[in-house]
Every structure is written in C-alpha cells, then in structure tokens.
XYZ file of C-alpha atoms in Angstrom:
585
model
C 114.893 55.876 110.199
C 118.592 55.501 109.403
C 120.570 58.713 109.247
C 121.742 57.866 105.742
C 118.233 57.281 104.414
C 117.514 58.619 100.935
C 114.325 59.712 99.271
C 112.914 57.369 96.638
C 113.991 59.833 93.954
C 117.526 59.893 95.345
C 117.539 56.087 95.445
C 116.656 56.026 91.728
C 119.558 58.303 90.850
C 121.982 56.458 93.145
C 120.979 53.133 91.580
C 121.576 54.541 88.090
C 125.021 55.748 89.153
C 125.938 52.398 90.696
C 124.796 50.586 87.559
C 127.272 52.628 85.542
C 124.630 54.680 83.733
C 126.110 57.823 82.196
C 123.216 58.963 80.007
C 119.457 58.802 80.360
C 116.847 59.868 77.807
C 113.579 61.314 78.982
C 110.814 63.871 79.193
C 109.592 65.354 82.498
C 106.069 65.401 83.881
C 104.330 65.776 87.204
C 104.676 62.150 88.289
C 108.492 62.109 87.887
C 109.429 65.622 89.020
C 111.033 64.356 92.253
C 113.406 62.207 90.170
C 114.163 65.135 87.883
C 114.923 67.241 90.948
C 117.339 64.569 92.175
C 118.999 64.484 88.736
C 119.415 68.272 88.947
C 121.537 67.936 92.083
C 124.186 65.660 90.553
C 126.417 65.591 87.483
C 127.301 61.915 87.081
C 124.266 60.977 84.963
C 123.563 63.265 81.997
C 119.928 63.636 81.021
C 119.092 64.072 77.321
C 115.767 65.837 76.803
C 113.898 64.320 73.846
C 110.828 65.821 72.182
C 108.562 62.774 72.473
C 108.693 59.738 74.746
C 108.840 57.354 71.779
C 112.037 59.177 70.877
C 113.389 58.472 74.373
C 112.864 54.742 73.914
C 114.447 54.631 70.455
C 117.367 56.791 71.603
C 117.934 54.392 74.490
C 117.796 51.532 71.968
C 120.429 53.145 69.762
C 122.593 53.776 72.804
C 122.258 50.172 73.953
C 122.760 48.588 70.546
C 125.907 50.595 69.795
C 127.523 50.129 73.218
C 126.317 46.759 74.482
C 125.140 48.510 77.668
C 121.633 48.890 79.046
C 119.802 51.913 77.651
C 117.734 53.940 80.122
C 114.711 56.189 79.709
C 112.627 58.185 82.159
C 109.025 59.204 81.428
C 106.038 60.394 83.365
C 102.769 58.606 84.066
C 99.800 58.193 81.733
C 100.592 59.533 78.245
C 104.302 59.577 79.022
C 104.254 55.834 79.579
C 101.912 55.062 76.700
C 103.997 57.149 74.286
C 106.984 54.954 75.157
C 105.142 51.703 74.400
C 106.129 51.597 70.710
C 109.794 51.804 71.648
C 109.367 49.130 74.320
C 107.702 46.792 71.827
C 110.483 47.492 69.363
C 113.145 46.643 71.952
C 111.260 43.531 73.003
C 111.178 42.060 69.497
C 114.798 42.986 68.732
C 116.176 41.896 72.132
C 117.527 45.313 73.148
C 118.302 45.796 76.870
C 116.405 48.786 78.262
C 115.284 49.973 81.672
C 112.259 52.239 81.421
C 111.462 54.176 84.596
C 107.923 55.534 84.623
C 106.205 57.787 87.107
C 102.853 56.787 88.547
C 100.156 58.588 90.495
C 100.411 58.318 94.298
C 99.584 54.863 95.645
C 96.327 55.957 97.260
C 95.068 57.186 93.854
C 95.935 54.057 91.869
C 92.758 52.653 90.386
C 90.734 55.860 90.745
C 91.233 57.155 87.193
C 93.290 59.998 88.597
C 94.809 62.659 86.358
C 97.409 61.112 84.037
C 96.866 57.659 85.480
C 97.009 54.483 83.426
C 97.694 50.841 84.203
C 101.320 50.956 83.096
C 102.059 47.453 84.334
C 99.070 46.031 82.478
C 99.745 47.988 79.303
C 103.441 47.070 79.140
C 103.129 43.438 80.194
C 103.029 42.193 76.589
C 105.852 44.449 75.359
C 108.391 44.143 78.148
C 110.563 41.332 79.397
C 109.397 42.104 82.924
C 107.778 44.985 84.754
C 107.407 46.190 88.333
C 105.087 48.483 90.287
C 107.042 49.589 93.376
C 104.795 50.497 96.306
C 107.313 49.866 99.103
C 110.252 52.262 99.458
C 112.299 49.472 101.030
C 112.011 47.442 97.804
C 112.890 50.270 95.427
C 116.682 49.878 95.291
C 116.534 46.106 94.937
C 113.883 46.388 92.215
C 115.983 48.803 90.192
C 119.058 46.579 90.397
C 116.908 43.565 89.494
C 115.618 45.499 86.476
C 119.134 46.022 85.122
C 120.039 42.384 85.749
C 116.942 41.118 83.947
C 117.357 43.561 81.044
C 120.929 42.490 80.272
C 120.878 38.812 81.272
C 119.790 35.934 79.046
C 117.913 37.198 76.012
C 118.099 40.968 76.525
C 114.960 43.052 76.576
C 113.137 46.035 78.079
C 112.173 46.143 81.756
C 109.694 48.676 83.146
C 109.850 50.061 86.706
C 106.697 52.011 87.610
C 107.186 54.251 90.671
C 104.292 56.091 92.355
C 104.999 59.723 93.172
C 104.598 59.308 96.931
C 107.242 56.548 96.913
C 109.626 59.019 95.271
C 109.206 61.341 98.301
C 109.447 58.682 101.043
C 112.754 57.925 102.700
C 114.390 54.530 102.951
C 117.709 52.726 103.114
C 119.718 52.277 99.938
C 121.092 48.879 98.976
C 123.879 48.644 96.411
C 123.972 46.140 93.539
C 126.870 44.109 94.999
C 124.589 42.788 97.737
C 121.860 41.568 95.411
C 121.631 38.102 93.863
C 118.536 37.356 91.825
C 116.723 34.439 93.395
C 114.935 32.901 90.412
C 116.109 34.274 87.069
C 119.383 32.574 86.162
C 119.492 31.806 82.427
C 121.567 28.890 81.249
C 124.763 29.952 79.487
C 126.630 26.686 78.827
C 125.452 24.259 76.174
C 124.529 20.670 76.957
C 127.687 18.566 76.296
C 125.726 15.835 74.502
C 124.110 18.415 72.218
C 127.498 20.020 71.552
C 128.905 16.608 70.615
C 125.987 15.893 68.286
C 126.347 19.309 66.621
C 130.054 18.741 66.001
C 129.297 15.309 64.562
C 126.668 16.658 62.166
C 128.904 19.520 61.035
C 131.813 17.166 60.389
C 129.574 14.932 58.263
C 127.998 17.822 56.329
C 128.278 18.085 52.559
C 126.447 21.395 52.158
C 126.647 23.259 55.503
C 125.717 26.869 56.257
C 125.939 29.118 59.327
C 122.719 31.121 59.785
C 123.464 33.942 62.241
C 121.310 36.552 63.917
C 121.272 39.454 66.337
C 121.956 37.100 69.231
C 125.583 36.886 68.118
C 125.912 40.657 68.496
C 124.014 40.678 71.788
C 126.481 38.119 73.163
C 129.291 40.663 72.805
C 132.425 41.080 70.685
C 133.761 37.684 71.776
C 130.851 35.918 70.077
C 131.500 37.711 66.789
C 135.184 36.794 66.947
C 134.391 33.154 67.725
C 132.002 33.030 64.763
C 134.805 34.300 62.533
C 137.190 31.727 64.013
C 134.739 28.883 63.431
C 134.087 29.942 59.831
C 137.824 30.250 59.164
C 138.500 26.819 60.673
C 135.740 25.010 58.783
C 135.376 27.029 55.571
C 131.579 26.982 55.969
C 129.596 29.823 54.317
C 127.931 32.393 56.573
C 124.719 34.328 56.141
C 122.899 36.661 58.499
C 119.562 38.142 59.367
C 118.917 41.880 59.194
C 119.658 42.189 62.917
C 122.905 40.234 62.691
C 124.716 42.375 60.118
C 128.273 43.093 61.200
C 128.755 40.000 63.310
C 130.661 38.539 60.341
C 132.710 40.817 58.050
C 131.057 41.611 54.728
C 134.454 41.576 53.018
C 135.091 37.912 53.879
C 134.677 35.608 50.841
C 132.663 33.216 53.021
C 130.006 35.910 53.536
C 126.863 35.218 51.476
C 125.128 38.447 52.391
C 121.834 38.898 54.174
C 119.150 36.268 53.765
C 115.382 36.485 53.842
C 112.722 38.492 52.033
C 115.227 40.955 50.532
C 118.323 38.821 50.955
C 120.746 37.721 48.277
C 120.046 34.931 45.816
C 123.072 32.960 47.029
C 122.137 33.245 50.725
C 118.551 32.160 50.207
C 119.389 29.312 47.847
C 122.116 28.099 50.209
C 119.566 28.014 53.032
C 117.125 26.183 50.785
C 119.589 23.530 49.586
C 121.901 23.013 52.580
C 122.084 19.660 54.359
C 123.246 21.015 57.759
C 122.143 24.395 59.065
C 123.681 25.884 62.210
C 121.400 28.669 63.472
C 123.275 30.905 65.928
C 121.366 33.576 67.841
C 118.547 33.696 65.300
C 114.878 32.978 65.851
C 113.573 31.745 62.464
C 111.528 34.871 61.849
C 108.930 34.715 59.064
C 110.868 37.327 57.050
C 113.737 34.822 56.988
C 111.975 31.502 56.591
C 109.377 32.382 53.977
C 106.826 29.573 53.645
C 107.529 27.255 56.557
C 106.618 24.008 54.822
C 109.248 24.758 52.167
C 111.939 26.133 54.468
C 115.242 24.291 54.034
C 113.421 20.976 53.618
C 116.461 18.701 53.364
C 118.605 19.978 56.215
C 119.476 18.869 59.694
C 119.037 21.919 61.900
C 121.169 22.904 64.880
C 119.823 25.847 66.874
C 121.890 27.779 69.441
C 119.924 30.335 71.464
C 119.940 31.778 74.986
C 116.125 31.848 74.979
C 114.606 28.354 75.396
C 111.223 29.609 74.174
C 112.703 30.446 70.759
C 113.773 26.863 70.114
C 111.185 24.791 68.207
C 108.843 27.794 68.297
C 108.643 28.335 64.541
C 110.808 25.588 63.070
C 111.453 22.141 64.537
C 115.182 21.522 64.926
C 117.250 18.378 65.278
C 119.819 19.606 67.810
C 118.630 22.295 70.252
C 121.360 23.994 72.290
C 120.257 26.455 74.967
C 123.065 28.786 75.973
C 124.930 32.023 75.446
C 126.225 32.288 71.875
C 129.744 33.214 72.949
C 129.957 30.356 75.440
C 128.475 27.746 73.100
C 130.627 28.806 70.146
C 133.702 28.446 72.362
C 132.512 24.983 73.395
C 131.941 23.984 69.772
C 135.409 25.167 68.773
C 137.002 23.423 71.728
C 135.359 20.104 70.938
C 136.026 20.410 67.202
C 139.719 21.006 67.888
C 140.011 18.373 70.623
C 138.560 15.719 68.307
C 140.692 16.902 65.353
C 137.538 17.124 63.259
C 137.739 17.825 59.545
C 135.044 19.003 57.190
C 134.554 16.999 53.990
C 136.757 19.237 51.815
C 135.777 17.625 48.510
C 132.063 18.035 49.231
C 132.604 21.558 50.577
C 134.464 22.524 47.394
C 131.540 21.308 45.276
C 129.159 23.240 47.544
C 131.168 26.418 47.067
C 131.173 25.873 43.307
C 127.385 25.833 43.379
C 127.264 28.890 45.621
C 129.550 30.801 43.248
C 127.138 30.046 40.400
C 124.317 31.528 42.448
C 126.517 34.467 43.411
C 127.226 35.028 39.724
C 123.587 35.956 39.223
C 124.437 39.325 40.823
C 121.084 39.520 42.532
C 121.772 42.987 43.959
C 122.419 44.475 40.529
C 120.415 47.412 39.215
C 120.318 49.611 36.099
C 121.968 52.976 36.526
C 121.340 55.309 33.607
C 123.105 58.341 35.061
C 120.066 60.543 34.468
C 118.621 60.197 37.958
C 119.923 58.907 41.250
C 119.156 55.276 41.909
C 118.718 54.650 45.641
C 121.110 51.691 45.531
C 123.760 53.921 43.987
C 123.214 56.555 46.672
C 123.856 53.977 49.414
C 126.890 52.615 47.569
C 128.444 56.072 47.297
C 127.626 56.777 50.935
C 129.423 53.562 51.876
C 132.487 54.295 49.761
C 132.865 57.793 51.213
C 132.372 56.738 54.855
C 133.747 53.183 55.108
C 137.163 54.300 56.374
C 135.687 56.456 59.118
C 134.353 55.600 62.565
C 130.819 55.262 61.205
C 127.546 54.083 62.713
C 124.395 53.617 60.631
C 120.792 53.787 61.762
C 117.748 53.478 59.514
C 114.078 54.084 59.387
C 111.865 51.302 57.946
C 111.040 50.560 54.324
C 112.832 50.248 51.006
C 115.678 52.496 52.117
C 116.257 50.166 55.090
C 116.620 47.153 52.802
C 118.853 49.023 50.346
C 121.048 50.063 53.283
C 121.257 46.443 54.458
C 122.127 45.260 50.960
C 124.602 47.923 49.859
C 126.232 49.269 53.025
C 128.767 46.663 54.116
C 129.555 46.142 57.786
C 132.848 44.760 59.065
C 132.178 45.056 62.796
C 129.282 44.399 65.166
C 127.307 47.197 66.858
C 127.619 49.560 63.864
C 124.151 48.848 62.428
C 121.017 49.976 64.259
C 117.655 49.212 62.694
C 114.140 48.185 63.659
C 113.805 44.553 62.628
C 110.973 42.738 64.368
C 108.476 45.560 64.816
C 109.458 47.544 61.714
C 109.014 50.931 63.372
C 108.919 53.925 61.052
C 110.505 56.826 62.898
C 113.132 54.697 64.633
C 116.221 56.067 62.914
C 116.501 59.715 64.008
C 116.168 59.146 67.769
C 118.289 55.992 67.514
C 120.998 58.106 65.857
C 120.751 60.546 68.755
C 121.317 57.673 71.174
C 124.302 56.413 69.185
C 125.829 59.896 68.894
C 125.363 60.482 72.627
C 127.457 57.393 73.325
C 130.017 58.057 70.556
C 130.512 61.816 70.408
C 133.368 61.726 67.887
C 131.811 59.168 65.519
C 130.046 59.774 62.224
C 126.419 58.764 62.797
C 124.129 58.593 59.769
C 120.429 57.793 59.617
C 119.581 56.377 56.181
C 115.948 57.389 55.920
C 112.883 57.623 53.760
C 110.996 60.880 53.493
C 107.870 59.282 54.991
C 109.553 57.588 57.978
C 111.692 60.605 58.809
C 108.662 62.787 59.404
C 107.382 60.538 62.183
C 110.091 61.675 64.608
C 111.625 64.675 62.824
C 111.089 66.790 65.944
C 113.994 64.939 67.567
C 116.299 67.003 65.384
C 115.719 69.690 68.003
C 117.338 67.404 70.592
C 120.358 66.958 68.333
C 120.699 70.744 68.045
C 120.333 71.317 71.792
C 123.001 68.788 72.762
C 125.301 69.483 69.802
C 124.953 65.963 68.453
C 126.075 66.141 64.794
C 123.842 63.369 63.413
C 123.378 63.181 59.643
C 119.971 62.435 58.138
C 120.409 60.987 54.639
C 116.936 60.853 53.061
C 116.289 58.712 49.979
C 113.343 60.767 48.784
C 111.119 58.970 46.271
C 107.925 60.806 47.339
C 106.294 57.485 48.209
C 105.983 55.150 51.143
C 108.231 53.064 48.950
C 107.713 49.560 50.281
C 103.963 50.109 50.458
C 103.996 51.288 46.838
C 106.077 48.279 45.786
C 103.652 45.827 47.354
C 100.729 47.688 45.833
C 102.379 47.398 42.426
C 103.197 43.694 42.717
C 100.261 42.383 44.739
C 97.407 44.888 44.386
C 97.268 45.640 40.682
C 99.075 48.956 40.848
C 96.382 50.600 42.954
C 98.466 53.067 44.943
C 96.051 53.782 47.759
C 97.465 56.551 49.963
C 101.119 55.604 49.468
C 102.114 58.821 47.664
C 103.415 61.699 49.772
C 101.525 64.615 48.253
C 102.543 67.408 50.640
C 106.185 66.942 51.506
C 108.074 69.668 53.345
C 111.089 71.399 51.874
C 113.668 69.415 53.870
C 116.366 72.013 53.276
C 114.245 74.768 54.805
C 113.085 72.408 57.544
C 116.704 71.705 58.479
C 117.449 75.406 58.540
C 114.383 76.061 60.703
C 115.838 73.737 63.342
C 119.300 75.269 63.015
C 120.829 72.409 61.007
C 122.365 72.372 57.536
C 120.067 71.380 54.692
C 121.331 70.003 51.378
C 119.480 68.735 48.318
C 120.914 66.609 45.506
C 119.114 65.600 42.312
C 121.884 64.959 39.773
C 124.029 61.800 40.173
C 127.087 63.842 39.206
C 126.613 65.995 42.335
C 126.087 63.115 44.768
C 129.666 62.616 45.974
C 130.207 66.322 46.630
C 126.952 66.509 48.590
C 127.840 63.496 50.720
C 131.266 64.963 51.395
C 129.715 68.293 52.416
C 127.436 66.374 54.800
C 130.430 64.561 56.324
C 132.509 67.716 56.670
C 129.828 69.806 58.382
C 130.411 69.840 62.168
C 126.715 69.872 63.104
C 123.476 68.077 62.245
C 122.653 67.795 58.533
C 119.643 66.779 56.471
C 120.421 65.612 52.930
C 117.373 65.451 50.666
C 118.575 62.943 48.065
C 115.958 62.840 45.312
C 115.910 59.316 43.857
C 114.050 57.336 41.209
C 110.407 57.292 42.297
C 109.551 53.886 40.833
C 112.593 51.809 41.766
C 111.708 48.547 43.500
C 113.752 46.704 46.080
C 114.988 43.353 44.793
C 115.606 40.511 45.316
C 112.272 39.826 46.952
C 110.587 36.724 48.263
C 106.868 37.499 48.109
C 104.988 36.949 51.343
C 104.083 33.276 51.686
C 106.648 32.118 49.118
C 109.724 29.929 49.538
C 113.422 30.726 49.161
C 113.526 29.338 45.610
C 110.601 31.544 44.557
C 112.514 34.820 44.528
C 111.822 37.788 42.308
C 115.108 39.094 40.894
C 115.963 42.568 39.582
C 114.988 42.189 35.908
C 112.734 40.117 33.722
C 115.575 38.086 32.236
C 116.785 36.945 35.642
C 113.228 36.267 36.786
C 112.722 34.031 33.757
C 115.817 32.062 34.778
C 114.400 31.610 38.252
C 111.118 30.408 36.779
C 112.953 27.620 34.994
C 114.809 26.592 38.151
C 111.802 26.566 40.445
C 108.447 28.106 41.091
C 107.903 31.841 41.193
C 104.979 33.820 42.551
C 103.766 36.982 40.860
C-alpha cells in the first residue's frame, strides 16, 4: 500500500476539492458517517445541513442553476437516497447538473435486505443521467471525476455515486482529475456544416421567422445568451422562450414576445402558430409548449439546435436537425450569416412585426385591479418594480404563483430564475432559494410561493436560520391549491375536490417560531411598504400576501388544445378569439 494512500472517505472529499466544490448540501446517516468525519477534518468544502434529503437535492439545483456549476449533495443509504429521488427526477427533466453521493450498506450485505438498504442504482436509473455503485476502492476517485464530467457535459443532468460503507474505510491511491479522460462519453459540440448552411438559407428566405429558445441556452453559459442577443439584433427576428429559458433574452428588448406555451402570451403563441420558419434553440418541444401536436406550427419549416440527439425528432419532426452546443452552434450560424452577407427579407419582416404588434395589442396579460383586494399579478408586479434594480434571484414553487411570476417578473439576465419546469415539483422553491443564497451571499433571493407548495418544504427555513441565509419567502396566499382549483373550475364543473386549504398555519407566527420575521399584508395600499420591509430585513422573512381567492391564471391553452385556442383574461377577449379560431371550454 502506497504511503500516501487515502481512505475512501478521504478520497471523496479530496475529489470534491479538486473539482472546485465549495458547498455541499446533505444530511448524515450511518452509511455516510466516514465521509462526514472526513469533511469535519477540512475547511475547504462547506457542508450545509438541510432538514430533508429532498431539500438537499433542490438546494443543489438552485446552486447549480444560479452559478452554472455542478451542485452536490450527500445523503445516506435507504431512506436518505429515496428521499432525494424527487430532486433527482426534477434535475433530470430540467437538465440541471448534480452529483449525488449516497451511502450504501457494506458490500457483503448488499442484497440481504440489511438495515437501511435499498437498490439505489436500480431506483435512480430512470431519474439520473448515469449512476455508479463503487465496490472497488481503486475505482473510487476515477468514478467521482467521471461523475462530474458526465453531469456537466453535453445535456447536463444528475449523476448518482453509490458508495458502500466498507469502501469508505478502505485505503487506496488517489487519482486527480487532470489524469482522467472519459473513454466513451464525448458529446458533439459543433454543428454539421451542411445543416448550418441549410439553416442560414432557410432563415434568409423566411417571411415570418421566430426564435424559440429554451433552458439549453442558459445551460450553455453566458456566451450562448449573448450570441442569441447578437443574432436577434442582426436579423430583427422575434424571440420567445420556454419557462426554463427566461432570462436568456432580455425582457426589455422590443423583439421579446414573452413566454410561450400553456400560460404564455397571445403574441408568442400566435407567432409560433403562424410562423414560416422556426429556429428552436436549446428547447425540447415539451407538451406544455406545443399544445396539440397535430396543430403545432403547421406551416413552418423547423430548425432544431440541441446538444442532446435524443431530443431531436422525439416529439416534433424537424426539417433541419443540428446536434451541438448552443453557444458553439449560434457562433457558427452568426459566422456563416456574416460571411455570406445574408439579409433577412425586411419588407416581409416588417409586415410580420405589424401582425405581431396587433396580437401584442390584445394585452393578454391584463387583469382587473379594483383596489379592494390584492390581485396576485399586481403583487408580482410591485415585487418586480421594487427589486429590479437590485442583485435579485427568484425561485418559485409550482402552481398559479409560478406562472404569474413568469409572466410579470421580467428577467434581463440568465441564471436569475430558478423554477421546477418539467417535473413541476411543489416544494422546490424554499430549498432552491437556500442553494442560491449559499452561492450568492450578498444577493436578494426571493421565493415566490403559494401557501400550499410552501408547506411541503417549510422545514428548510430552519437551515436558512442556522446558516444565516436571508432568503425571502413571498407567499401569494389564496387559500387554495390555485392551479388545481382553476382546472376544477374550467374542466370539472366547479367541483373543488380537496383543493381548498382548510387548516392553514399562521405564517407570521410560523416565521417567528423559526426565528425569522413574519409579515402579513391584506390591503393593496400596504403592499409596497410590506415588500420594502421584507427587502430591508437582514434575515429570513416570510410575507403572507393575502390575494384574491378566485383569480385565474390567463392566458391559458387548455390541455389538448392548439396555440390559436387560447383562453384570454375576460369574456370580451375570449369572444374575439372565438371569431379568429377555435376555442375549447
């Protein structure tokens, strides 16, 4: 045995250090105590103790999404691993790079139904990009470095490393990351030149083009977002985005159509429906975006840029597939466009913008504000106005409040918006905010929440108190599972089966019980002062913002409908839509 041999637990910590990890989120248990002991003997990696392993995964997601780095969590075997599964599935669907280190029973007990044993590899196979069970101490360092490479390379995602307890005690040689080259996983980053040429040709010939962008633009780093802005400025083509892509293109830019999809803007959805050339960049044609597939953008030529080959032609057949990194491919598109001195058809583009402005004039995000009670849209608007000039990061839970935040909080930069898109995980926002605040100690981090979602992980407020993380929880309290109630109203005859929250806590007292500041606001006239008090407080805050209980989130494309079958905010606008196309009720 080499004199410089390390224990498996020490190898784990050394690998984390060499990968540049500065924070890890976790919860100890018997099967990972050797690793926790190794963490105790160093100060380079700070451990953040969560209150539930799901919280560890979401905190690591928030950390990763806001920094562009790999988020890391450490949990024990059995229930520790299974509690983290929801967060792993969430990261898998939203392409968030995570490394999840799980403890496992000793190798000789695997398969015996030992105490706190479960088949972690089998359980996580469907909700991780890759997973490992490390039985050989000599493979541990390489496996950990491979895990980070796989998590961050290509389409990002979660990677699980399951380490039996006896392997954590064994001694072996440590191998640093500079000596490791992955043998098989090498995703393609450059676009096919012929496909690039065809895409440029189609875009130059377009009469009604649109850029449809997704979270892949953000995952590709700040360069990709800047290149998207450069391409839009050069061509004058309108830009829309998925929920996960908000911030990749500035909301203040006149070419920004807003979010598209089920609760997207009228102009974004109609532009997608009527365009003749669609350039999909880092988006995966999710059902919440496409609506009814047989009516999705029926007259367009479709160009699809994505790092993940399996996403291309998976849901929607495209005319020009381009496999590659968004930043690299966008640079190649710009280079070819410039080299060929391409020009968009300015006359046709002007007519296209005239049509878009007519759709934009419908003001599909409008709402009626009487001044007698707080409308949730108004609450988000005031929150935006009072925080937009600060270093602000927004997380959300899942439901109506999430959609109102996406519609009415306007993002100018990438990596400022953290939400659960693909899995739609209630309880995501509080631990995600903890992850964001851990990475950005001096930033203003706000979780826009619903009173139902917030209670799923409210215990993580204790973590915020312990580590002096001044997260702000801004609850839009309508005493309902709001999106459930809205669907029950529109699709189930107003039968509100179990969507009303009949025994809510006093959130002000709950905040105080944890050691945070609790505020409640009911009157619209008091809203600004309450938000300002939240901002000014140096520690964690819960704001219980009591809003209109029956407000619905519009626009809305009912499930199974097409983009031109939107429900708009009031009956008059809905009647106009009925004349223009079909509408489902």
